[in-house]
XYZ file of C-alpha atoms in Angstrom:
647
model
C 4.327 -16.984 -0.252
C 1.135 -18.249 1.781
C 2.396 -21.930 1.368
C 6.245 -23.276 0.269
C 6.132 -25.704 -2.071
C 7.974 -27.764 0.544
C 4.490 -28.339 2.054
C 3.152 -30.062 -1.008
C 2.432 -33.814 -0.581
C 4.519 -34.715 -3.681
C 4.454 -38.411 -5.504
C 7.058 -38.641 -7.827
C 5.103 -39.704 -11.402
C 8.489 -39.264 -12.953
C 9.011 -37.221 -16.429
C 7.631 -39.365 -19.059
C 4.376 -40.193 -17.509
C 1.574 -37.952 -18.146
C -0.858 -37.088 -15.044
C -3.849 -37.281 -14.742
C -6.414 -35.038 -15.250
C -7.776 -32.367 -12.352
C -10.719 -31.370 -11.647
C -12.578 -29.029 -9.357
C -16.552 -29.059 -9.787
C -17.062 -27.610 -12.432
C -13.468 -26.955 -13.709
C -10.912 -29.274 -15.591
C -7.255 -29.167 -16.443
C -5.163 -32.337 -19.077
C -2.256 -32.157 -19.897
C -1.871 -32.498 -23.642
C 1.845 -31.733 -23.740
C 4.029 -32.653 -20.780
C 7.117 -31.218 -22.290
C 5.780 -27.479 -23.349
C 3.807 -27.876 -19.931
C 0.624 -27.405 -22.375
C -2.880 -28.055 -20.814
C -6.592 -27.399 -21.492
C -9.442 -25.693 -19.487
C -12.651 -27.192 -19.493
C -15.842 -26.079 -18.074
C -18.199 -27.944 -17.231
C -16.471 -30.287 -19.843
C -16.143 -28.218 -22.596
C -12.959 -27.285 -23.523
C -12.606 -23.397 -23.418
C -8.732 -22.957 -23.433
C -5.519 -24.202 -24.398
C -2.616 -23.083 -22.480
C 0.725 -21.501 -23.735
C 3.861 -22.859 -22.847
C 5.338 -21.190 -19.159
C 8.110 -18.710 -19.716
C 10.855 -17.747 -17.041
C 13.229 -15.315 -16.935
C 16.870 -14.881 -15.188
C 20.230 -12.674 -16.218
C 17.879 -10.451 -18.583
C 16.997 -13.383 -20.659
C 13.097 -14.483 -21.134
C 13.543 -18.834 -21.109
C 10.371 -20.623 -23.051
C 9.207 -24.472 -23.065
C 8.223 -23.529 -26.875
C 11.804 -22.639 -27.479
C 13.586 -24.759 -25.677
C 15.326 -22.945 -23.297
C 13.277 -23.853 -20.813
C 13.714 -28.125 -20.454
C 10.923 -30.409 -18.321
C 13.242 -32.189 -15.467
C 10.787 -33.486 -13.057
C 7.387 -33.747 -12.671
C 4.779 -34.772 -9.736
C 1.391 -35.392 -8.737
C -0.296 -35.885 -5.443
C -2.692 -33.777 -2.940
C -2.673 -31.719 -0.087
C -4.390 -29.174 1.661
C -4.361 -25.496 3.033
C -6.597 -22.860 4.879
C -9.219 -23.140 1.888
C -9.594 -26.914 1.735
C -7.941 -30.125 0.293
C -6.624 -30.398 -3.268
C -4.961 -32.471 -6.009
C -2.048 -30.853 -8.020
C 0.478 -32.046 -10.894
C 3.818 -30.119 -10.618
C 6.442 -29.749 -12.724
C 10.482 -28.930 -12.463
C 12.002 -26.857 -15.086
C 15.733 -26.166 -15.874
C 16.775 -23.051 -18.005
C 19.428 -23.418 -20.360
C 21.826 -21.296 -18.206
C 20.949 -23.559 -15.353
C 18.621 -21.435 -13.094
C 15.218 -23.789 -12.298
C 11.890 -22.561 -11.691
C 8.934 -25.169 -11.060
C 5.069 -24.435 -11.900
C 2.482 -26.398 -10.591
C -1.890 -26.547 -11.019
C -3.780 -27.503 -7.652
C -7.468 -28.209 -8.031
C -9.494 -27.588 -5.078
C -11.736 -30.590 -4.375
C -13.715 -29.866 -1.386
C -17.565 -29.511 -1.636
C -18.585 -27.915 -4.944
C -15.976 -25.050 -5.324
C -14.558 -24.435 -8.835
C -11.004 -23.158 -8.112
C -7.861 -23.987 -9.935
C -4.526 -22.048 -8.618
C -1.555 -21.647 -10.880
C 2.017 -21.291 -9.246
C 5.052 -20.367 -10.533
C 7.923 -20.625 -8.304
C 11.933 -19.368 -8.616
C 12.934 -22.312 -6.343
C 16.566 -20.972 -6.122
C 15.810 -17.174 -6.871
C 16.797 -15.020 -9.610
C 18.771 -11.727 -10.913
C 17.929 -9.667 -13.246
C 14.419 -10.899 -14.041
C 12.527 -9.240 -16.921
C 8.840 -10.990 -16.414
C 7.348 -13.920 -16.458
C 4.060 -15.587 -17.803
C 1.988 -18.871 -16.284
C -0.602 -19.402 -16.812
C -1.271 -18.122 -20.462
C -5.141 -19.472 -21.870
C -5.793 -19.057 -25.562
C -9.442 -19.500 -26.215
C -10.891 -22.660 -28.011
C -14.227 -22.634 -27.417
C -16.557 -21.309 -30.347
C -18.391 -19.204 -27.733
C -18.142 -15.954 -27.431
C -16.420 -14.605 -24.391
C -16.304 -11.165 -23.261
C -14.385 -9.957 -20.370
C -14.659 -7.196 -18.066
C -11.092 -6.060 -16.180
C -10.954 -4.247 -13.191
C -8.639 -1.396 -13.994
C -8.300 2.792 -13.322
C -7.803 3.848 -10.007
C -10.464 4.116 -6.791
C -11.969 7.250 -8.344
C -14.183 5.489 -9.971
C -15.265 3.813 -13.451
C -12.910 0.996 -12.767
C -14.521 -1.616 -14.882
C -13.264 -2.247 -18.702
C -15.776 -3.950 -20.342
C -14.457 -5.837 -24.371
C -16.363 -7.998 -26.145
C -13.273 -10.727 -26.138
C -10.521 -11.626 -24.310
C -7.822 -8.368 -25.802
C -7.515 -6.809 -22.052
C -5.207 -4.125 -21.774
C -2.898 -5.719 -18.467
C -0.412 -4.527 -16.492
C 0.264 -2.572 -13.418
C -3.013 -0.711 -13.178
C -5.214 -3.344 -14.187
C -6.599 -6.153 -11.841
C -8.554 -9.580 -11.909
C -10.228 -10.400 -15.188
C -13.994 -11.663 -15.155
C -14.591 -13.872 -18.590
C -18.354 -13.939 -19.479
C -19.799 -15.467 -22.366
C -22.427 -13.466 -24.752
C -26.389 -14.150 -22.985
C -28.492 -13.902 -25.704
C -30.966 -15.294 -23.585
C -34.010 -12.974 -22.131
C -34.259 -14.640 -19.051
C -31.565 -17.166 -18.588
C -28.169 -15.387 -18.263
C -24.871 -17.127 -19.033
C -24.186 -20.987 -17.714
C -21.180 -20.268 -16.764
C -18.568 -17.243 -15.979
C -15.190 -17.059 -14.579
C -12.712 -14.945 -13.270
C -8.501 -14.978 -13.857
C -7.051 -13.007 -11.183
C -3.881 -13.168 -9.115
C -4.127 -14.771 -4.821
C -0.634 -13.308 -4.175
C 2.060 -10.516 -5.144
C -0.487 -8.683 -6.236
C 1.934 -5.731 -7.122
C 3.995 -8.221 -9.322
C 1.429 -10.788 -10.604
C 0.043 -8.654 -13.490
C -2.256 -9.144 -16.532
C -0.880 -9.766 -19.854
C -2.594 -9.624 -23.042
C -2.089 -12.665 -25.508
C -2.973 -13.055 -28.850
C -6.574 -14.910 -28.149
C -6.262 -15.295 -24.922
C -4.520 -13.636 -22.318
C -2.729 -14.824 -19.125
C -0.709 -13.703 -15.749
C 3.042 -13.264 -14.579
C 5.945 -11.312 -12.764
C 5.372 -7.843 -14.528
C 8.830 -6.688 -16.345
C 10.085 -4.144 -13.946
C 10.607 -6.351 -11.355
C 14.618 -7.157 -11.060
C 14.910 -9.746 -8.703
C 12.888 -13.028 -7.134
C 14.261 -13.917 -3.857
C 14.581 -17.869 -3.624
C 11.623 -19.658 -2.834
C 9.313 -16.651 -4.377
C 6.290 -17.389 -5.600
C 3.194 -16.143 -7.778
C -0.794 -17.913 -7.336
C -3.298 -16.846 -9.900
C -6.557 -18.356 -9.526
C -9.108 -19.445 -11.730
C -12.832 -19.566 -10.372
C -15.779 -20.677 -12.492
C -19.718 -20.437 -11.172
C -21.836 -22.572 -13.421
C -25.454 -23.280 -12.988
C -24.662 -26.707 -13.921
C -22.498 -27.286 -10.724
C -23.790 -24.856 -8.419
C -21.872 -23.992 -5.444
C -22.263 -23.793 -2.040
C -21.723 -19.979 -2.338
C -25.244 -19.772 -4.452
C -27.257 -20.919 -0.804
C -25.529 -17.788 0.845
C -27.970 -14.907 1.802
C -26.186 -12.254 -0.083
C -26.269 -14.220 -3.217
C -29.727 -14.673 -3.541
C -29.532 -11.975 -5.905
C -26.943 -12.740 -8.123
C -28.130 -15.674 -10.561
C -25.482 -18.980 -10.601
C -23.383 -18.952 -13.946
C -23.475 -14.777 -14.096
C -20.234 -12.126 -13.451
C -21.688 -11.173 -10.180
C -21.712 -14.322 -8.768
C -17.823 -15.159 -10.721
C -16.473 -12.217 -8.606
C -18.037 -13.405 -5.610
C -16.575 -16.855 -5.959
C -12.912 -15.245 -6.475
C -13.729 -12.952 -3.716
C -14.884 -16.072 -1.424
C -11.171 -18.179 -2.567
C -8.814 -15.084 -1.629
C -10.452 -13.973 1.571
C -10.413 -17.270 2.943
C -6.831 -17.659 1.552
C -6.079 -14.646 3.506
C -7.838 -15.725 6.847
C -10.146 -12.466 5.759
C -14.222 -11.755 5.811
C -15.915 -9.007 3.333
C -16.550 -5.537 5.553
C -20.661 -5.899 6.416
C -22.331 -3.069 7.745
C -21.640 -2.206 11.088
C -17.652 -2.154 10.247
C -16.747 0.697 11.603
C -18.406 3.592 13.449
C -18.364 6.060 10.203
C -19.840 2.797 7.924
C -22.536 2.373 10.819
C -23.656 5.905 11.249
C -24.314 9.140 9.075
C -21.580 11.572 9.072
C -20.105 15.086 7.136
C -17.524 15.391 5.100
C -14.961 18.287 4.486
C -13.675 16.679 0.997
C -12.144 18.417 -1.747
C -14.012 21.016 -2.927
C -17.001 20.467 -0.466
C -19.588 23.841 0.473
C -16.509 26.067 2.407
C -12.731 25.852 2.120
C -9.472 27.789 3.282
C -10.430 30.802 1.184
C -13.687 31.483 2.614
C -12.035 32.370 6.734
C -9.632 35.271 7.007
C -6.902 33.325 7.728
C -4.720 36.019 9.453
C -1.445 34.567 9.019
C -2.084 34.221 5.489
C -1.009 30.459 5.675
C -3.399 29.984 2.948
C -4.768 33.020 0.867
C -1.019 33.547 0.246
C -1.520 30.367 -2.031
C -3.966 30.562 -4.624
C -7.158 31.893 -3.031
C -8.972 33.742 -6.544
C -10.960 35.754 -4.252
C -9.158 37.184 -1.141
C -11.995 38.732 0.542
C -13.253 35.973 3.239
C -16.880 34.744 2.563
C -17.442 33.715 6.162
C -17.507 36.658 8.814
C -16.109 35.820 12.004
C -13.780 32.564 10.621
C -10.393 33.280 11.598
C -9.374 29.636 10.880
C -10.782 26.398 9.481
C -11.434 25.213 12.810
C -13.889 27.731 13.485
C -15.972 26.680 10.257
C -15.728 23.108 11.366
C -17.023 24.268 14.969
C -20.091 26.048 13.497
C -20.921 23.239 11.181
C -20.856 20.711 14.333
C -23.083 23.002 16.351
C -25.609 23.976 14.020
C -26.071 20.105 12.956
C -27.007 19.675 17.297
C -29.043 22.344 16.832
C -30.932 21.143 14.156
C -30.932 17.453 15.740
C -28.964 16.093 12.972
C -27.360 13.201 14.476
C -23.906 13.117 12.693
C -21.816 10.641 14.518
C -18.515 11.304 12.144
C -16.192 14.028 10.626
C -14.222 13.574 7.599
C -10.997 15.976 7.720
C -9.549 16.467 3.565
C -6.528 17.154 3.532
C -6.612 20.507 4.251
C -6.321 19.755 8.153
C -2.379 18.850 7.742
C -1.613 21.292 4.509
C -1.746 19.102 1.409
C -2.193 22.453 -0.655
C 0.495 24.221 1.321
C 3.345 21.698 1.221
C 2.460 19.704 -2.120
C 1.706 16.866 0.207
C 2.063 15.082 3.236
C 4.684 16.651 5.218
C 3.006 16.329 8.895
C 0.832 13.822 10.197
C -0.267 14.688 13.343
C -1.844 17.067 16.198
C 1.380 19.354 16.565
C 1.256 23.160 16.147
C 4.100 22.773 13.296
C 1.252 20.848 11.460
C -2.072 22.232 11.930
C -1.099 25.223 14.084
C 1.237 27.668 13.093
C 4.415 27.148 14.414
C 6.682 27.129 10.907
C 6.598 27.742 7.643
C 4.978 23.901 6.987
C 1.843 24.282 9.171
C -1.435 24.321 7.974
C -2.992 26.384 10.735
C -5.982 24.467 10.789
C -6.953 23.845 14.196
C -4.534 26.194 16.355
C -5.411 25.346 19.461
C -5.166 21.782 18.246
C -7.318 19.026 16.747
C -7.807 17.464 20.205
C -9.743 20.673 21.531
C -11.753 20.106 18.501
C -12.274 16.514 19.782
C -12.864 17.507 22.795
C -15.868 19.930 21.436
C -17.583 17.468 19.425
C -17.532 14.761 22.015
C -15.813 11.406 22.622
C -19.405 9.696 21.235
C -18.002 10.584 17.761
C -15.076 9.470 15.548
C -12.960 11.427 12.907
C -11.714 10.178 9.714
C -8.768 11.781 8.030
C -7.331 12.235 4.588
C -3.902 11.191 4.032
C -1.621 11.911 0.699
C 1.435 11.399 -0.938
C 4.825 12.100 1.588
C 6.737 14.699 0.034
C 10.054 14.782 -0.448
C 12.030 15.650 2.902
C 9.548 15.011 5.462
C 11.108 14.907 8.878
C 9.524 11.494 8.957
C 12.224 10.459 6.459
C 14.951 11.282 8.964
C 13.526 8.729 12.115
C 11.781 5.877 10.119
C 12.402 3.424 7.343
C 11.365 4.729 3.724
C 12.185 3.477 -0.046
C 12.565 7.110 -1.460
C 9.244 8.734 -0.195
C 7.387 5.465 0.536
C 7.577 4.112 4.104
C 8.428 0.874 4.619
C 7.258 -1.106 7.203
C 4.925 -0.507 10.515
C 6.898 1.481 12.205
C 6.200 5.012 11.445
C 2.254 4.090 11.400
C 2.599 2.856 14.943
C 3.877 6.123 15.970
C 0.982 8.242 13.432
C -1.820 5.939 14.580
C -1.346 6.339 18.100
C -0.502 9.773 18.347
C -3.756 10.748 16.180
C -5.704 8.201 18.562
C -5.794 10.971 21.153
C -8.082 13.192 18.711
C -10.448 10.408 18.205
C -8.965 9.130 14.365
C -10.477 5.669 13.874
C -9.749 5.396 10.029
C -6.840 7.118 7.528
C -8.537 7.458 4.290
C -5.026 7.037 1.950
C -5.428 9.110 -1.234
C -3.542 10.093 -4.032
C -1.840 6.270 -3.938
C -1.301 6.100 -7.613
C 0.793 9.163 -7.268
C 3.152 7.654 -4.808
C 3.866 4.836 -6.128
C 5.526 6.386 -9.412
C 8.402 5.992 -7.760
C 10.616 3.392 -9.931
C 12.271 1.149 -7.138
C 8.293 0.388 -6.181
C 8.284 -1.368 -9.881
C 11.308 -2.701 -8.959
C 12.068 -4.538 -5.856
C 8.728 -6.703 -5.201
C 8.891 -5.872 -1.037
C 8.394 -2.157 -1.712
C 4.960 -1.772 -2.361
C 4.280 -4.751 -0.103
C 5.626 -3.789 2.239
C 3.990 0.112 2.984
C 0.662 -1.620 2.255
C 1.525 -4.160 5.021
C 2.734 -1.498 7.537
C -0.067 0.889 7.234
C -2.341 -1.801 7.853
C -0.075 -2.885 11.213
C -0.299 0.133 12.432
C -3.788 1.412 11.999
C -4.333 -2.394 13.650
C -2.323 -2.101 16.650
C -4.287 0.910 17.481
C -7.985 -0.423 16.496
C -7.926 1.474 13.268
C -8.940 0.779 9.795
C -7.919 1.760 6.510
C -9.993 3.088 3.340
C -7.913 3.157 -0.320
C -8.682 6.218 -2.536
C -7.023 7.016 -6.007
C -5.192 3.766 -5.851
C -4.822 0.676 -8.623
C -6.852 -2.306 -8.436
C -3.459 -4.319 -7.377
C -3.405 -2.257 -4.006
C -7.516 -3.259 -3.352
C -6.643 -6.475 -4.303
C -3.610 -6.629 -2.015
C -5.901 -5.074 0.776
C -7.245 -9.156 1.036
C -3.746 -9.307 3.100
C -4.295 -6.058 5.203
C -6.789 -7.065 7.960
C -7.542 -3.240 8.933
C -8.183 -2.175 5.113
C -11.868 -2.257 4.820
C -12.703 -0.031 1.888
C -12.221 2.084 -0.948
C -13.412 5.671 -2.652
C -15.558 4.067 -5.451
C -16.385 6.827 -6.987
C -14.826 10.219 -8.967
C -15.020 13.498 -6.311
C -17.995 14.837 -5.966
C -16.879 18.425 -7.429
C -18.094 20.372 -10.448
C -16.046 22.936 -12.572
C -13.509 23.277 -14.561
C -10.287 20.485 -15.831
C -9.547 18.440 -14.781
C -12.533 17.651 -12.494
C -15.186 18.218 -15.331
C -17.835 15.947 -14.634
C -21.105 15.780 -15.553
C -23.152 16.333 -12.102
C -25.687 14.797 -11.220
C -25.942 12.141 -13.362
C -22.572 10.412 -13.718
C -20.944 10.600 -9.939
C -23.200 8.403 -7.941
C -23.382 5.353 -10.854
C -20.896 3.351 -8.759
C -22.602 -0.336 -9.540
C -19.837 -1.815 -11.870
C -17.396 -0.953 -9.770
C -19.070 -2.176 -6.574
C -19.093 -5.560 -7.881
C -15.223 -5.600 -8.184
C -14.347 -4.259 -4.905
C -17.206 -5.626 -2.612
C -17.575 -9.426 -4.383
C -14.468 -9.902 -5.359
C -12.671 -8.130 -2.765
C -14.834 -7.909 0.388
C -14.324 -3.799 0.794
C -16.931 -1.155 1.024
C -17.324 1.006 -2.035
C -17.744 4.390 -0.172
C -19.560 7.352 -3.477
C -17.720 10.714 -1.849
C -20.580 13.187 -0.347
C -23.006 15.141 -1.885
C -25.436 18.275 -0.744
C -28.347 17.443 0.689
C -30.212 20.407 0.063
C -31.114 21.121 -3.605
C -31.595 25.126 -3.149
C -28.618 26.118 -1.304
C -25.626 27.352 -3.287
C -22.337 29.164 -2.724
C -21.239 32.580 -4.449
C -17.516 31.921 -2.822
C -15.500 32.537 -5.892
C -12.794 30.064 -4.253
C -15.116 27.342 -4.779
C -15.300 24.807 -7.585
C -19.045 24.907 -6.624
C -19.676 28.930 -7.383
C -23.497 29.031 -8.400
C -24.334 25.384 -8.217
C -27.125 23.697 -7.434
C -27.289 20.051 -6.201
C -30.660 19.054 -8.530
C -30.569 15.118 -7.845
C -29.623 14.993 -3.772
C -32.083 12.364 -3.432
C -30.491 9.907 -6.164
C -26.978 10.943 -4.895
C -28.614 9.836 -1.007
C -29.923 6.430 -2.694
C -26.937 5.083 -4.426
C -24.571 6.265 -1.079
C -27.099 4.781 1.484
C -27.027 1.205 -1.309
C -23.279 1.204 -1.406
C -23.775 -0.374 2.218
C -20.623 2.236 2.954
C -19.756 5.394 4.577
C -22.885 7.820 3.817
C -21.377 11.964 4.567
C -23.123 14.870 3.348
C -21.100 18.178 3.007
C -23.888 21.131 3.435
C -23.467 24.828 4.257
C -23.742 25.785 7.888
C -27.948 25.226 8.769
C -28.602 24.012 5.510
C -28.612 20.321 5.695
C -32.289 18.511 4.458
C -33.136 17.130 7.765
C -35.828 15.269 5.893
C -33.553 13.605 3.706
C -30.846 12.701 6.088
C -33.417 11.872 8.589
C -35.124 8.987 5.738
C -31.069 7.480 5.512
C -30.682 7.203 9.233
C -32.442 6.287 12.628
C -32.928 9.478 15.210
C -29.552 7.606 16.389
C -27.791 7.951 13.233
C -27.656 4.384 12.906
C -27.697 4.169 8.770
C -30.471 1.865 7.594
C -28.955 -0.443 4.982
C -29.344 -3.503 2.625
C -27.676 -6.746 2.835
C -25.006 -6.169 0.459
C -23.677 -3.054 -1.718
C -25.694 -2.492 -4.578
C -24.092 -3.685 -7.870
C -24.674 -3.822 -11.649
C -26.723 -6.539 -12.550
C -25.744 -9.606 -14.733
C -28.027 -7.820 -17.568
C -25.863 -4.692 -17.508
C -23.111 -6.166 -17.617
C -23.765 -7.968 -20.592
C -24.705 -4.867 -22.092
C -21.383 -3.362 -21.694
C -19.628 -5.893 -23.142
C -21.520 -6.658 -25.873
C -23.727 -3.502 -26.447
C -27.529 -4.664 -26.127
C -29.280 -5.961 -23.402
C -30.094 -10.187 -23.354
C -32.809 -11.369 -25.521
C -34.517 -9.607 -28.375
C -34.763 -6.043 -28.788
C -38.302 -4.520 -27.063
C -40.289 -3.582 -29.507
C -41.346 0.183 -30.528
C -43.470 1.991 -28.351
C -46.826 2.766 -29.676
């Protein structure tokens, strides 16, 4: 935890004595029921919630103030303060009825005009054999209606549920929780929003539905708290009664006081500065500052297409062994001849993006290599990819030092040598050091950011739902490493709790926020143009509430070129939108690649994205879904009466 509850300013206010109420801006908490621990929410003071009573667990057995089992011994009230500002807080001491205590206690943040209320829970002395937990729990009681919309899926896009009440779905791939009531209003919007998400142990503080309501705790997996551990889940209200100081910023001028936009960016604005963290601007890196191409997935060319000599890869699952590209004897030469055409047309790509081709994803089922060694992308065993033979750094050394590469990482397979020489939970590493080692070999071929895919996939693993350091601990170690070595990290295919964990990873700076740009058959059937590139929901999660770069995947720049490679998921298409695909990637404020064949690329088009520098021109802020659209997708119309009939 951030901050032991030793640090608390405590005044004993002894058991009997109810505390007073507290209150941040616009945000309330009273205590109705000091013995269940039962309090109401108000906003802007009206009461919107009632709380349920906290329940603990220990030895396999769920302990509840409603029951009993759970027994008020202590209670106390006082302030203090921490890297986000002073606060008052009322905490209170609980005994199980096999003896193990756990303690939960409400600060309210009183600096300025903030509305933030955190919720602790705290194993004081540890526990075994834990099967969940849940503070706090809110059961609506305001007549209004309140939708919610719940960051959930993975970082391939469409990650925003949106209900028209408060029945989320919870759990380990769902996220924060933004609660909006209904605008009916044409102009207005909503008065106030909020949003319910967890500040810490983001792996183990999950969402849990409630009948009318719905709360957060230690998800049931988990087996064991170590003593002292602790879960914060926040509660952050914008109201355009109390407006606060985040309203004056410059990249909130477009997101009205009171609406969901503004409700993630308060959240966002609590757990960054929690974390000693700012949101990713513009300039981040050198692939967010400048135009670059992208090799992803099933982009113009791929392994099939060269004539691979070795058969390292038509030996796989090439449909069409005859090579499309005369003269490729290996991926490396494709690459080369994409880099040197773009000079030639004065394309001024300052970035490569490597898929995980370069280290043999397809021919190992994963990550078995890491790094610029001929038994990865030469072809010195049975594992390598023969990508670049004469190595990625001669590639490096082609291109020039002027430009960086980015590079696709996936899931470790099962009996990686890595396994052997550095710490790992199964086939998830555990702390920094087998990133210090990847990071600075691959800085010698000019990587500057590990784009970590197929996340979901890895953490299947049951001890990661198990032990709560697992999870925490790659996430943390990745992060170490790439920092060490001036590198930065970019999720892909993950669950919102590892974005929302990436407010404790100072390199992780973005995420995929959209599905792959590919066309074809299951399962990567999606309706190109039209659906890929619609990335605003999601933005609003990951950039305002998170501070990380929603990066949409590439796209083809040119709407009349087209591949007849039968080993492409792109066989006879036709890119008919480019320039909508170039808007929404250039708005996203993130990485912008295009993935055209050799001599191909619309200069004009990349040329109206980019300076003759291949500086990217952008706005102040990712693009996002307004308040408006939002409410639509809750409740299913847009604010205000319907527009009537055209003529």
């Amino acid at each position: 935890p951030i901050m032991a509850a030793s640090a608390l300013l405590a005044i004993s206010a002894g058991v009997a004595a109810v505390p007073a109420p507290l209150t941040s801006s616009s945000l309330s908490v009273t205590f109705k029921d000091l013995d269940r621990g039962v309090f109401t929410v108000a906003v802007d003071g009206e009461v919107w919630f009632t709380s349920s009573p906290p329940q603990f667990s220990a030895g396999k057995t769920m302990f509840s103030a409603e029951q009993g089992s759970l027994v008020l011994s202590d209670s106390a009230s006082g302030n203090g303060t921490d890297v986000t500002g002073p606060y008052d807080f009322t905490r209170l001491d609980w005994k199980s009825s096999s003896g193990v205590p756990f303690a939960t206690t409400v600060k309210a943040y009183t600096s300025g005009t903030r509305s933030n209320l955190v919720f602790e829970s705290e194993w004081p002395a540890g526990a075994k054999d834990t099967v969940g937990s849940l503070w706090p729990g809110l059961i609506q009681q305001t007549p209004r209606v309140l939708g919610t919309l719940e960051y959930t899926g993975s970082s391939c896009g469409f990650m925003v549920s949106a209900k028209p009440d408060l029945k989320i779905t919870g759990g380990n791939s769902k996220g924060m929780v933004a609660i909006v009531p209904q605008d009916t209003s044409a102009t207005a919007g909503p008065s106030a929003s909020l949003v319910l998400g967890p500040v810490t142990e983001h792996f183990a503080n999950v969402g849990y539905p409630l009948a009318g309501g719905l709360g957060y705790g230690m998800k049931e997996s988990f087996t064991f708290a170590p003593a002292g551990y602790t879960l914060e889940t926040v509660l952050v209200a914008t109201s355009r009664a109390h407006p606060s100081k985040g309203d004056s910023q410059p990249d909130r001028v477009s997101m009205p006081a009171g609406g969901p936009n503004a409700a993630l960016a308060e959240y966002g604005d609590y757990v960054l500065t929690r974390h000693n963290k700012t949101r990713a601007g513009p300039n981040h890196t050198n692939e967010v500052a400048h135009i670059g191409y992208s090799t992803t997935g099933f982009y113009f060319y791929n392994f099939c297409d060269c004539q691979d000599p070795d058969f390292t890869h038509q030996s796989k699952t090439c449909a069409d062994p005859a090579p499309s590209l005369p003269g490729c004897r290996t991926y490396a030469d494709t690459l080369t001849a994409v880099y040197d055409k773009l000079v030639e047309q004065e394309i001024p790509v300052k970035h490569f993006l490597l898929d995980s081709w370069w280290y043999g994803e397809g021919v190992n089922g994963g990550a078995y290599l890491w790094e610029d060694t001929p038994d990865c992308v030469g072809n010195g065993s049975t594992h390598s990819a023969n990508s670049f033979p004469s190595g990625l750094k001669a590639f490096y050394d082609h291109i020039g030092h002027d430009l960086t590469l980015w590079a696709h990482n996936g899931k470790w397979v099962d009996g990686n040598p890595y396994i052997a020489e550095y710490p790992f939970s199964g086939t998830i590493p555990q702390g920094p050091e087998l990133w210090q080692h990847l990071f600075s070999a691959n800085k010698q071929w000019g990587l500057n950011t590990i784009k970590q895919d197929h996340i979901g996939e890895q953490m299947g693993e049951a001890q990661a739902w198990a032990n709560v350091s697992v999870l925490k601990s790659w996430m943390a170690g990745m992060g170490q490493g790439a920092a060490e070595n001036d590198a930065h990290v970019l999720y892909c295919c993950a669950p919102p709790c590892v974005h929302m964990n990436g407010v404790t990873v100072p390199a992780a700076f973005g995420v995929r926020a959209s599905p792959d740009y590919v066309v074809g058959a299951p399962p990567h059937q999606l309706n190109l143009p039209t659906v890929q590139w619609a990335i605003g929901p999601d933005s609003a999660f990951h950039w305002n509430g998170l501070g990380l770069l929603p990066y949409k995947d590439t796209f083809f720049s040119n709407s009349s070129e087209v591949t007849l490679s039968n080993n492409s998921r792109f066989v006879n298409f036709k890119e008919s939108n480019a320039l909508t695909h170039a808007l929404m990637a250039t708005l996203s404020m993130a990485q912008v690649t295009f993935s055209d064949q050799i001599g191909s690329t619309n200069k004009t088009l990349v040329m109206m994205i980019c300076r003759e520098d291949g500086v990217i021109l952008k706005p102040d802020r990712p693009a996002t879904a307004i308040d408006a659209q939002f409410n639509s997708m809750m409740f299913g119309g847009w604010p205000g009466p319907s527009p009537p009939p055209p003529p």
